JSON list of C-alpha atoms in Angstrom, two decimals:
[
{"chain": "Y", "resi": 6, "resn": "UNK", "atom": "CA", "xyz": [-44.71, -10.36, 44.90]},
{"chain": "Y", "resi": 7, "resn": "UNK", "atom": "CA", "xyz": [-47.89, -12.39, 44.89]},
{"chain": "Y", "resi": 8, "resn": "UNK", "atom": "CA", "xyz": [-47.66, -15.32, 42.50]},
{"chain": "Y", "resi": 9, "resn": "UNK", "atom": "CA", "xyz": [-43.94, -15.95, 42.90]},
{"chain": "Y", "resi": 10, "resn": "UNK", "atom": "CA", "xyz": [-43.29, -19.61, 43.64]},
{"chain": "Y", "resi": 11, "resn": "UNK", "atom": "CA", "xyz": [-39.88, -20.94, 44.62]},
{"chain": "Y", "resi": 12, "resn": "UNK", "atom": "CA", "xyz": [-39.05, -24.65, 44.60]},
{"chain": "Y", "resi": 13, "resn": "UNK", "atom": "CA", "xyz": [-36.28, -26.18, 46.70]},
{"chain": "Y", "resi": 14, "resn": "UNK", "atom": "CA", "xyz": [-33.15, -26.75, 44.59]},
{"chain": "Y", "resi": 15, "resn": "UNK", "atom": "CA", "xyz": [-32.76, -30.39, 45.61]},
{"chain": "Y", "resi": 16, "resn": "UNK", "atom": "CA", "xyz": [-36.29, -31.07, 44.38]},
{"chain": "Y", "resi": 17, "resn": "UNK", "atom": "CA", "xyz": [-35.53, -29.29, 41.09]},
{"chain": "Y", "resi": 18, "resn": "UNK", "atom": "CA", "xyz": [-32.41, -31.43, 40.61]},
{"chain": "Y", "resi": 19, "resn": "UNK", "atom": "CA", "xyz": [-34.31, -34.65, 41.41]},
{"chain": "Y", "resi": 20, "resn": "UNK", "atom": "CA", "xyz": [-37.17, -33.71, 39.07]},
{"chain": "Y", "resi": 21, "resn": "UNK", "atom": "CA", "xyz": [-34.83, -32.91, 36.17]},
{"chain": "Y", "resi": 22, "resn": "UNK", "atom": "CA", "xyz": [-32.85, -36.09, 36.82]},
{"chain": "Y", "resi": 23, "resn": "UNK", "atom": "CA", "xyz": [-36.01, -38.19, 36.86]},
{"chain": "Y", "resi": 24, "resn": "UNK", "atom": "CA", "xyz": [-37.30, -36.65, 33.63]},
{"chain": "Y", "resi": 25, "resn": "UNK", "atom": "CA", "xyz": [-33.94, -37.18, 31.88]},
{"chain": "Y", "resi": 26, "resn": "UNK", "atom": "CA", "xyz": [-33.64, -40.80, 33.10]},
{"chain": "Y", "resi": 27, "resn": "UNK", "atom": "CA", "xyz": [-37.17, -41.54, 31.92]},
{"chain": "Y", "resi": 28, "resn": "UNK", "atom": "CA", "xyz": [-36.49, -39.96, 28.51]},
{"chain": "Y", "resi": 29, "resn": "UNK", "atom": "CA", "xyz": [-33.37, -42.15, 28.20]},
{"chain": "Y", "resi": 30, "resn": "UNK", "atom": "CA", "xyz": [-35.27, -45.24, 29.33]},
{"chain": "Y", "resi": 31, "resn": "UNK", "atom": "CA", "xyz": [-37.63, -44.56, 26.44]},
{"chain": "Y", "resi": 32, "resn": "UNK", "atom": "CA", "xyz": [-34.76, -44.51, 23.96]},
{"chain": "Y", "resi": 33, "resn": "UNK", "atom": "CA", "xyz": [-33.67, -40.89, 23.87]},
{"chain": "Y", "resi": 34, "resn": "UNK", "atom": "CA", "xyz": [-29.90, -40.78, 24.35]},
{"chain": "Y", "resi": 35, "resn": "UNK", "atom": "CA", "xyz": [-29.59, -37.06, 23.68]},
{"chain": "Y", "resi": 36, "resn": "UNK", "atom": "CA", "xyz": [-31.75, -35.12, 26.13]},
{"chain": "Y", "resi": 37, "resn": "UNK", "atom": "CA", "xyz": [-32.11, -31.42, 25.32]},
{"chain": "Y", "resi": 38, "resn": "UNK", "atom": "CA", "xyz": [-33.27, -28.98, 27.99]},
{"chain": "Y", "resi": 39, "resn": "UNK", "atom": "CA", "xyz": [-34.12, -25.53, 26.68]},
{"chain": "Y", "resi": 40, "resn": "UNK", "atom": "CA", "xyz": [-33.77, -22.96, 29.43]},
{"chain": "Y", "resi": 41, "resn": "UNK", "atom": "CA", "xyz": [-35.98, -19.93, 29.02]},
{"chain": "Y", "resi": 42, "resn": "UNK", "atom": "CA", "xyz": [-35.43, -18.55, 32.50]},
{"chain": "Y", "resi": 43, "resn": "UNK", "atom": "CA", "xyz": [-32.20, -16.63, 33.00]},
{"chain": "Y", "resi": 44, "resn": "UNK", "atom": "CA", "xyz": [-32.34, -16.94, 36.77]},
{"chain": "Y", "resi": 45, "resn": "UNK", "atom": "CA", "xyz": [-31.45, -20.61, 37.00]},
{"chain": "Y", "resi": 46, "resn": "UNK", "atom": "CA", "xyz": [-28.17, -20.90, 35.07]},
{"chain": "Y", "resi": 47, "resn": "UNK", "atom": "CA", "xyz": [-26.23, -21.90, 38.19]},
{"chain": "Y", "resi": 48, "resn": "UNK", "atom": "CA", "xyz": [-28.56, -24.74, 39.06]},
{"chain": "Y", "resi": 49, "resn": "UNK", "atom": "CA", "xyz": [-28.56, -26.00, 35.47]},
{"chain": "Y", "resi": 50, "resn": "UNK", "atom": "CA", "xyz": [-24.77, -25.85, 35.31]},
{"chain": "Y", "resi": 51, "resn": "UNK", "atom": "CA", "xyz": [-24.61, -28.00, 38.44]},
{"chain": "Y", "resi": 52, "resn": "UNK", "atom": "CA", "xyz": [-27.22, -30.41, 37.05]},
{"chain": "Y", "resi": 53, "resn": "UNK", "atom": "CA", "xyz": [-25.31, -30.72, 33.79]},
{"chain": "Y", "resi": 54, "resn": "UNK", "atom": "CA", "xyz": [-22.09, -31.89, 35.49]},
{"chain": "Y", "resi": 55, "resn": "UNK", "atom": "CA", "xyz": [-23.71, -34.39, 37.87]},
{"chain": "Y", "resi": 56, "resn": "UNK", "atom": "CA", "xyz": [-23.46, -37.20, 35.26]},
{"chain": "Y", "resi": 57, "resn": "UNK", "atom": "CA", "xyz": [-19.67, -36.89, 35.59]},
{"chain": "Y", "resi": 58, "resn": "UNK", "atom": "CA", "xyz": [-20.03, -38.37, 39.07]},
{"chain": "Y", "resi": 59, "resn": "UNK", "atom": "CA", "xyz": [-22.66, -41.01, 38.27]},
{"chain": "Y", "resi": 60, "resn": "UNK", "atom": "CA", "xyz": [-22.28, -41.96, 34.59]},
{"chain": "Y", "resi": 61, "resn": "UNK", "atom": "CA", "xyz": [-25.39, -42.17, 32.45]},
{"chain": "Y", "resi": 62, "resn": "UNK", "atom": "CA", "xyz": [-26.04, -43.86, 29.12]},
{"chain": "Y", "resi": 63, "resn": "UNK", "atom": "CA", "xyz": [-27.30, -40.57, 27.70]},
{"chain": "Y", "resi": 64, "resn": "UNK", "atom": "CA", "xyz": [-26.06, -37.02, 27.27]},
{"chain": "Y", "resi": 65, "resn": "UNK", "atom": "CA", "xyz": [-27.75, -33.91, 28.63]},
{"chain": "Y", "resi": 66, "resn": "UNK", "atom": "CA", "xyz": [-27.55, -30.76, 26.50]},
{"chain": "Y", "resi": 67, "resn": "UNK", "atom": "CA", "xyz": [-28.66, -27.45, 27.93]},
{"chain": "Y", "resi": 68, "resn": "UNK", "atom": "CA", "xyz": [-29.60, -24.72, 25.49]},
{"chain": "Y", "resi": 69, "resn": "UNK", "atom": "CA", "xyz": [-29.60, -21.17, 26.89]},
{"chain": "Y", "resi": 70, "resn": "UNK", "atom": "CA", "xyz": [-30.93, -18.90, 24.13]},
{"chain": "Y", "resi": 71, "resn": "UNK", "atom": "CA", "xyz": [-31.99, -16.17, 26.54]},
{"chain": "Y", "resi": 72, "resn": "UNK", "atom": "CA", "xyz": [-28.38, -15.30, 27.39]},
{"chain": "Y", "resi": 73, "resn": "UNK", "atom": "CA", "xyz": [-27.96, -13.46, 24.09]},
{"chain": "Y", "resi": 74, "resn": "UNK", "atom": "CA", "xyz": [-31.52, -13.33, 22.83]},
{"chain": "Y", "resi": 75, "resn": "UNK", "atom": "CA", "xyz": [-32.44, -9.78, 23.74]},
{"chain": "Y", "resi": 76, "resn": "UNK", "atom": "CA", "xyz": [-29.16, -8.44, 22.34]},
{"chain": "Y", "resi": 77, "resn": "UNK", "atom": "CA", "xyz": [-29.93, -9.83, 18.87]},
{"chain": "Y", "resi": 78, "resn": "UNK", "atom": "CA", "xyz": [-33.41, -8.42, 18.41]},
{"chain": "Y", "resi": 79, "resn": "UNK", "atom": "CA", "xyz": [-34.39, -4.88, 17.47]},
{"chain": "Y", "resi": 80, "resn": "UNK", "atom": "CA", "xyz": [-36.48, -3.69, 20.41]},
{"chain": "Y", "resi": 81, "resn": "UNK", "atom": "CA", "xyz": [-38.08, -0.32, 21.28]},
{"chain": "Y", "resi": 82, "resn": "UNK", "atom": "CA", "xyz": [-36.38, 0.06, 24.68]},
{"chain": "Y", "resi": 83, "resn": "UNK", "atom": "CA", "xyz": [-32.96, 0.74, 26.10]},
{"chain": "Y", "resi": 84, "resn": "UNK", "atom": "CA", "xyz": [-31.01, -2.43, 26.86]},
{"chain": "Y", "resi": 85, "resn": "UNK", "atom": "CA", "xyz": [-30.32, -1.19, 30.39]},
{"chain": "Y", "resi": 86, "resn": "UNK", "atom": "CA", "xyz": [-34.06, -1.39, 31.18]},
{"chain": "Y", "resi": 87, "resn": "UNK", "atom": "CA", "xyz": [-34.15, -5.16, 30.57]},
{"chain": "Y", "resi": 88, "resn": "UNK", "atom": "CA", "xyz": [-34.55, -7.60, 33.42]},
{"chain": "Y", "resi": 89, "resn": "UNK", "atom": "CA", "xyz": [-36.75, -10.15, 35.12]},
{"chain": "Y", "resi": 90, "resn": "UNK", "atom": "CA", "xyz": [-40.33, -9.33, 34.10]},
{"chain": "Y", "resi": 91, "resn": "UNK", "atom": "CA", "xyz": [-38.87, -6.32, 32.27]},
{"chain": "Y", "resi": 92, "resn": "UNK", "atom": "CA", "xyz": [-39.82, -5.24, 28.74]},
{"chain": "Y", "resi": 93, "resn": "UNK", "atom": "CA", "xyz": [-38.46, -8.34, 26.96]},
{"chain": "Y", "resi": 94, "resn": "UNK", "atom": "CA", "xyz": [-40.21, -10.93, 29.09]},
{"chain": "Y", "resi": 95, "resn": "UNK", "atom": "CA", "xyz": [-43.34, -8.79, 29.26]},
{"chain": "Y", "resi": 96, "resn": "UNK", "atom": "CA", "xyz": [-43.33, -8.49, 25.45]},
{"chain": "Y", "resi": 97, "resn": "UNK", "atom": "CA", "xyz": [-43.24, -12.28, 25.16]},
{"chain": "Y", "resi": 98, "resn": "UNK", "atom": "CA", "xyz": [-46.34, -12.61, 27.32]},
{"chain": "Y", "resi": 99, "resn": "UNK", "atom": "CA", "xyz": [-48.06, -9.72, 25.51]},
{"chain": "Y", "resi": 100, "resn": "UNK", "atom": "CA", "xyz": [-47.61, -11.76, 22.32]},
{"chain": "Y", "resi": 101, "resn": "UNK", "atom": "CA", "xyz": [-48.99, -15.07, 23.58]},
{"chain": "Y", "resi": 102, "resn": "UNK", "atom": "CA", "xyz": [-51.29, -14.17, 26.50]},
{"chain": "Y", "resi": 103, "resn": "UNK", "atom": "CA", "xyz": [-52.05, -10.44, 26.56]},
{"chain": "Y", "resi": 104, "resn": "UNK", "atom": "CA", "xyz": [-54.91, -11.14, 28.95]},
{"chain": "Y", "resi": 105, "resn": "UNK", "atom": "CA", "xyz": [-52.34, -11.93, 31.65]},
{"chain": "Y", "resi": 106, "resn": "UNK", "atom": "CA", "xyz": [-50.53, -8.59, 31.34]},
{"chain": "Y", "resi": 107, "resn": "UNK", "atom": "CA", "xyz": [-51.87, -5.64, 33.30]},
{"chain": "Y", "resi": 108, "resn": "UNK", "atom": "CA", "xyz": [-49.69, -2.74, 32.21]},
{"chain": "Y", "resi": 109, "resn": "UNK", "atom": "CA", "xyz": [-51.70, -0.35, 34.38]},
{"chain": "Y", "resi": 110, "resn": "UNK", "atom": "CA", "xyz": [-50.28, -2.06, 37.49]},
{"chain": "Y", "resi": 111, "resn": "UNK", "atom": "CA", "xyz": [-46.61, -1.63, 36.57]},
{"chain": "Y", "resi": 112, "resn": "UNK", "atom": "CA", "xyz": [-44.94, 0.76, 38.99]},
{"chain": "Y", "resi": 113, "resn": "UNK", "atom": "CA", "xyz": [-42.32, 3.18, 37.72]},
{"chain": "Y", "resi": 114, "resn": "UNK", "atom": "CA", "xyz": [-39.72, 2.53, 40.41]},
{"chain": "Y", "resi": 115, "resn": "UNK", "atom": "CA", "xyz": [-40.46, -1.09, 41.39]},
{"chain": "Y", "resi": 116, "resn": "UNK", "atom": "CA", "xyz": [-37.90, -2.65, 39.01]},
{"chain": "Y", "resi": 117, "resn": "UNK", "atom": "CA", "xyz": [-34.87, -0.65, 40.10]},
{"chain": "Y", "resi": 118, "resn": "UNK", "atom": "CA", "xyz": [-32.13, -2.27, 42.18]},
{"chain": "Y", "resi": 119, "resn": "UNK", "atom": "CA", "xyz": [-32.12, -1.23, 45.82]},
{"chain": "Y", "resi": 120, "resn": "UNK", "atom": "CA", "xyz": [-28.33, -1.50, 45.99]},
{"chain": "Y", "resi": 121, "resn": "UNK", "atom": "CA", "xyz": [-28.36, -3.17, 49.39]},
{"chain": "Y", "resi": 122, "resn": "UNK", "atom": "CA", "xyz": [-25.27, -5.29, 48.66]},
{"chain": "Y", "resi": 123, "resn": "UNK", "atom": "CA", "xyz": [-23.66, -3.14, 45.96]},
{"chain": "Y", "resi": 124, "resn": "UNK", "atom": "CA", "xyz": [-20.20, -3.10, 47.55]},
{"chain": "Y", "resi": 125, "resn": "UNK", "atom": "CA", "xyz": [-19.96, -6.88, 47.15]},
{"chain": "Y", "resi": 126, "resn": "UNK", "atom": "CA", "xyz": [-20.45, -7.09, 43.35]},
{"chain": "Y", "resi": 127, "resn": "UNK", "atom": "CA", "xyz": [-18.13, -4.10, 42.98]},
{"chain": "Y", "resi": 128, "resn": "UNK", "atom": "CA", "xyz": [-15.50, -6.31, 44.67]},
{"chain": "Y", "resi": 129, "resn": "UNK", "atom": "CA", "xyz": [-16.33, -9.29, 42.42]},
{"chain": "Y", "resi": 130, "resn": "UNK", "atom": "CA", "xyz": [-18.37, -11.06, 45.12]},
{"chain": "Y", "resi": 131, "resn": "UNK", "atom": "CA", "xyz": [-21.85, -12.53, 44.80]},
{"chain": "Y", "resi": 132, "resn": "UNK", "atom": "CA", "xyz": [-23.97, -14.07, 47.52]},
{"chain": "Y", "resi": 133, "resn": "UNK", "atom": "CA", "xyz": [-26.97, -16.36, 47.19]},
{"chain": "Y", "resi": 134, "resn": "UNK", "atom": "CA", "xyz": [-29.24, -13.64, 48.55]},
{"chain": "Y", "resi": 135, "resn": "UNK", "atom": "CA", "xyz": [-28.22, -10.89, 46.08]},
{"chain": "Y", "resi": 136, "resn": "UNK", "atom": "CA", "xyz": [-31.42, -11.07, 44.01]},
{"chain": "Y", "resi": 137, "resn": "UNK", "atom": "CA", "xyz": [-33.74, -10.98, 47.02]},
{"chain": "Y", "resi": 138, "resn": "UNK", "atom": "CA", "xyz": [-31.79, -8.12, 48.57]},
{"chain": "Y", "resi": 139, "resn": "UNK", "atom": "CA", "xyz": [-31.86, -5.94, 45.46]},
{"chain": "Y", "resi": 140, "resn": "UNK", "atom": "CA", "xyz": [-35.24, -6.98, 44.00]},
{"chain": "Y", "resi": 141, "resn": "UNK", "atom": "CA", "xyz": [-37.61, -8.01, 46.81]},
{"chain": "Y", "resi": 142, "resn": "UNK", "atom": "CA", "xyz": [-40.60, -7.70, 44.44]},
{"chain": "Y", "resi": 143, "resn": "UNK", "atom": "CA", "xyz": [-38.89, -10.19, 42.02]},
{"chain": "Y", "resi": 144, "resn": "UNK", "atom": "CA", "xyz": [-39.13, -7.63, 39.24]},
{"chain": "Y", "resi": 145, "resn": "UNK", "atom": "CA", "xyz": [-36.23, -5.97, 37.42]},
{"chain": "Y", "resi": 146, "resn": "UNK", "atom": "CA", "xyz": [-36.49, -3.55, 34.56]},
{"chain": "Y", "resi": 147, "resn": "UNK", "atom": "CA", "xyz": [-39.00, -1.17, 33.04]},
{"chain": "Y", "resi": 148, "resn": "UNK", "atom": "CA", "xyz": [-41.86, -3.16, 31.55]},
{"chain": "Y", "resi": 149, "resn": "UNK", "atom": "CA", "xyz": [-43.83, -0.12, 30.35]},
{"chain": "Y", "resi": 150, "resn": "UNK", "atom": "CA", "xyz": [-42.07, -0.15, 26.97]},
{"chain": "Y", "resi": 151, "resn": "UNK", "atom": "CA", "xyz": [-43.04, -3.77, 26.18]},
{"chain": "Y", "resi": 152, "resn": "UNK", "atom": "CA", "xyz": [-44.95, -4.52, 22.97]},
{"chain": "Y", "resi": 153, "resn": "UNK", "atom": "CA", "xyz": [-46.50, -7.63, 21.43]},
{"chain": "Y", "resi": 154, "resn": "UNK", "atom": "CA", "xyz": [-44.63, -6.85, 18.18]},
{"chain": "Y", "resi": 155, "resn": "UNK", "atom": "CA", "xyz": [-41.30, -6.99, 20.02]},
{"chain": "Y", "resi": 156, "resn": "UNK", "atom": "CA", "xyz": [-42.44, -10.24, 21.63]},
{"chain": "Y", "resi": 157, "resn": "UNK", "atom": "CA", "xyz": [-43.06, -11.69, 18.18]},
{"chain": "Y", "resi": 158, "resn": "UNK", "atom": "CA", "xyz": [-39.53, -10.76, 17.04]},
{"chain": "Y", "resi": 159, "resn": "UNK", "atom": "CA", "xyz": [-38.05, -12.21, 20.23]},
{"chain": "Y", "resi": 160, "resn": "UNK", "atom": "CA", "xyz": [-39.94, -15.50, 19.74]},
{"chain": "Y", "resi": 161, "resn": "UNK", "atom": "CA", "xyz": [-38.68, -15.70, 16.15]},
{"chain": "Y", "resi": 162, "resn": "UNK", "atom": "CA", "xyz": [-35.08, -15.19, 17.29]},
{"chain": "Y", "resi": 163, "resn": "UNK", "atom": "CA", "xyz": [-35.58, -17.73, 20.09]},
{"chain": "Y", "resi": 164, "resn": "UNK", "atom": "CA", "xyz": [-36.86, -20.33, 17.59]},
{"chain": "Y", "resi": 165, "resn": "UNK", "atom": "CA", "xyz": [-33.91, -19.70, 15.24]},
{"chain": "Y", "resi": 166, "resn": "UNK", "atom": "CA", "xyz": [-31.40, -20.12, 18.07]},
{"chain": "Y", "resi": 167, "resn": "UNK", "atom": "CA", "xyz": [-33.03, -23.31, 19.36]},
{"chain": "Y", "resi": 168, "resn": "UNK", "atom": "CA", "xyz": [-33.14, -24.76, 15.82]},
{"chain": "Y", "resi": 169, "resn": "UNK", "atom": "CA", "xyz": [-29.44, -23.98, 15.37]},
{"chain": "Y", "resi": 170, "resn": "UNK", "atom": "CA", "xyz": [-28.65, -25.66, 18.70]},
{"chain": "Y", "resi": 171, "resn": "UNK", "atom": "CA", "xyz": [-30.69, -28.75, 17.82]},
{"chain": "Y", "resi": 172, "resn": "UNK", "atom": "CA", "xyz": [-28.87, -29.09, 14.49]},
{"chain": "Y", "resi": 173, "resn": "UNK", "atom": "CA", "xyz": [-25.51, -28.92, 16.32]},
{"chain": "Y", "resi": 174, "resn": "UNK", "atom": "CA", "xyz": [-26.69, -31.48, 18.89]},
{"chain": "Y", "resi": 175, "resn": "UNK", "atom": "CA", "xyz": [-27.94, -33.85, 16.21]},
{"chain": "Y", "resi": 176, "resn": "UNK", "atom": "CA", "xyz": [-24.52, -33.67, 14.54]},
{"chain": "Y", "resi": 177, "resn": "UNK", "atom": "CA", "xyz": [-22.68, -34.26, 17.82]},
{"chain": "Y", "resi": 178, "resn": "UNK", "atom": "CA", "xyz": [-21.15, -37.72, 18.08]}
]
């Protein structure tokens, strides 16, 4: 889909590493990265264990509130219709930048999985290409049910979860 930008993973790792090292150089010994994109958990998990191989004088904490966020908020859509650029993520943008959302361009069938590799996940196998094979438009879900009000509730839940994580991190010795 037009507007999708992918960045090489080695560049993403180097950028995160550089930002964390600079934060530590400036006195921050607890570096908190809040992940609001569910599609990069694998890369962040790798990044988070790299200090085991090259010790640092700081600790990296990764907060992933989106993993459970949509399950904890009362929303006007079926959970099965959630996904990348689905109703939850679209609701967030409707809340903060409604001018960027063009609901009239959402296609009814664009966010459904094509099932090109479905026998692999059924066997407990995942490949690196699974997302591109099933969702070539980089869209998953049914965004038509998104609302700014739901986006507001999701943002509130997000803030509560991040605040809880920060309190736990501050207490961590």
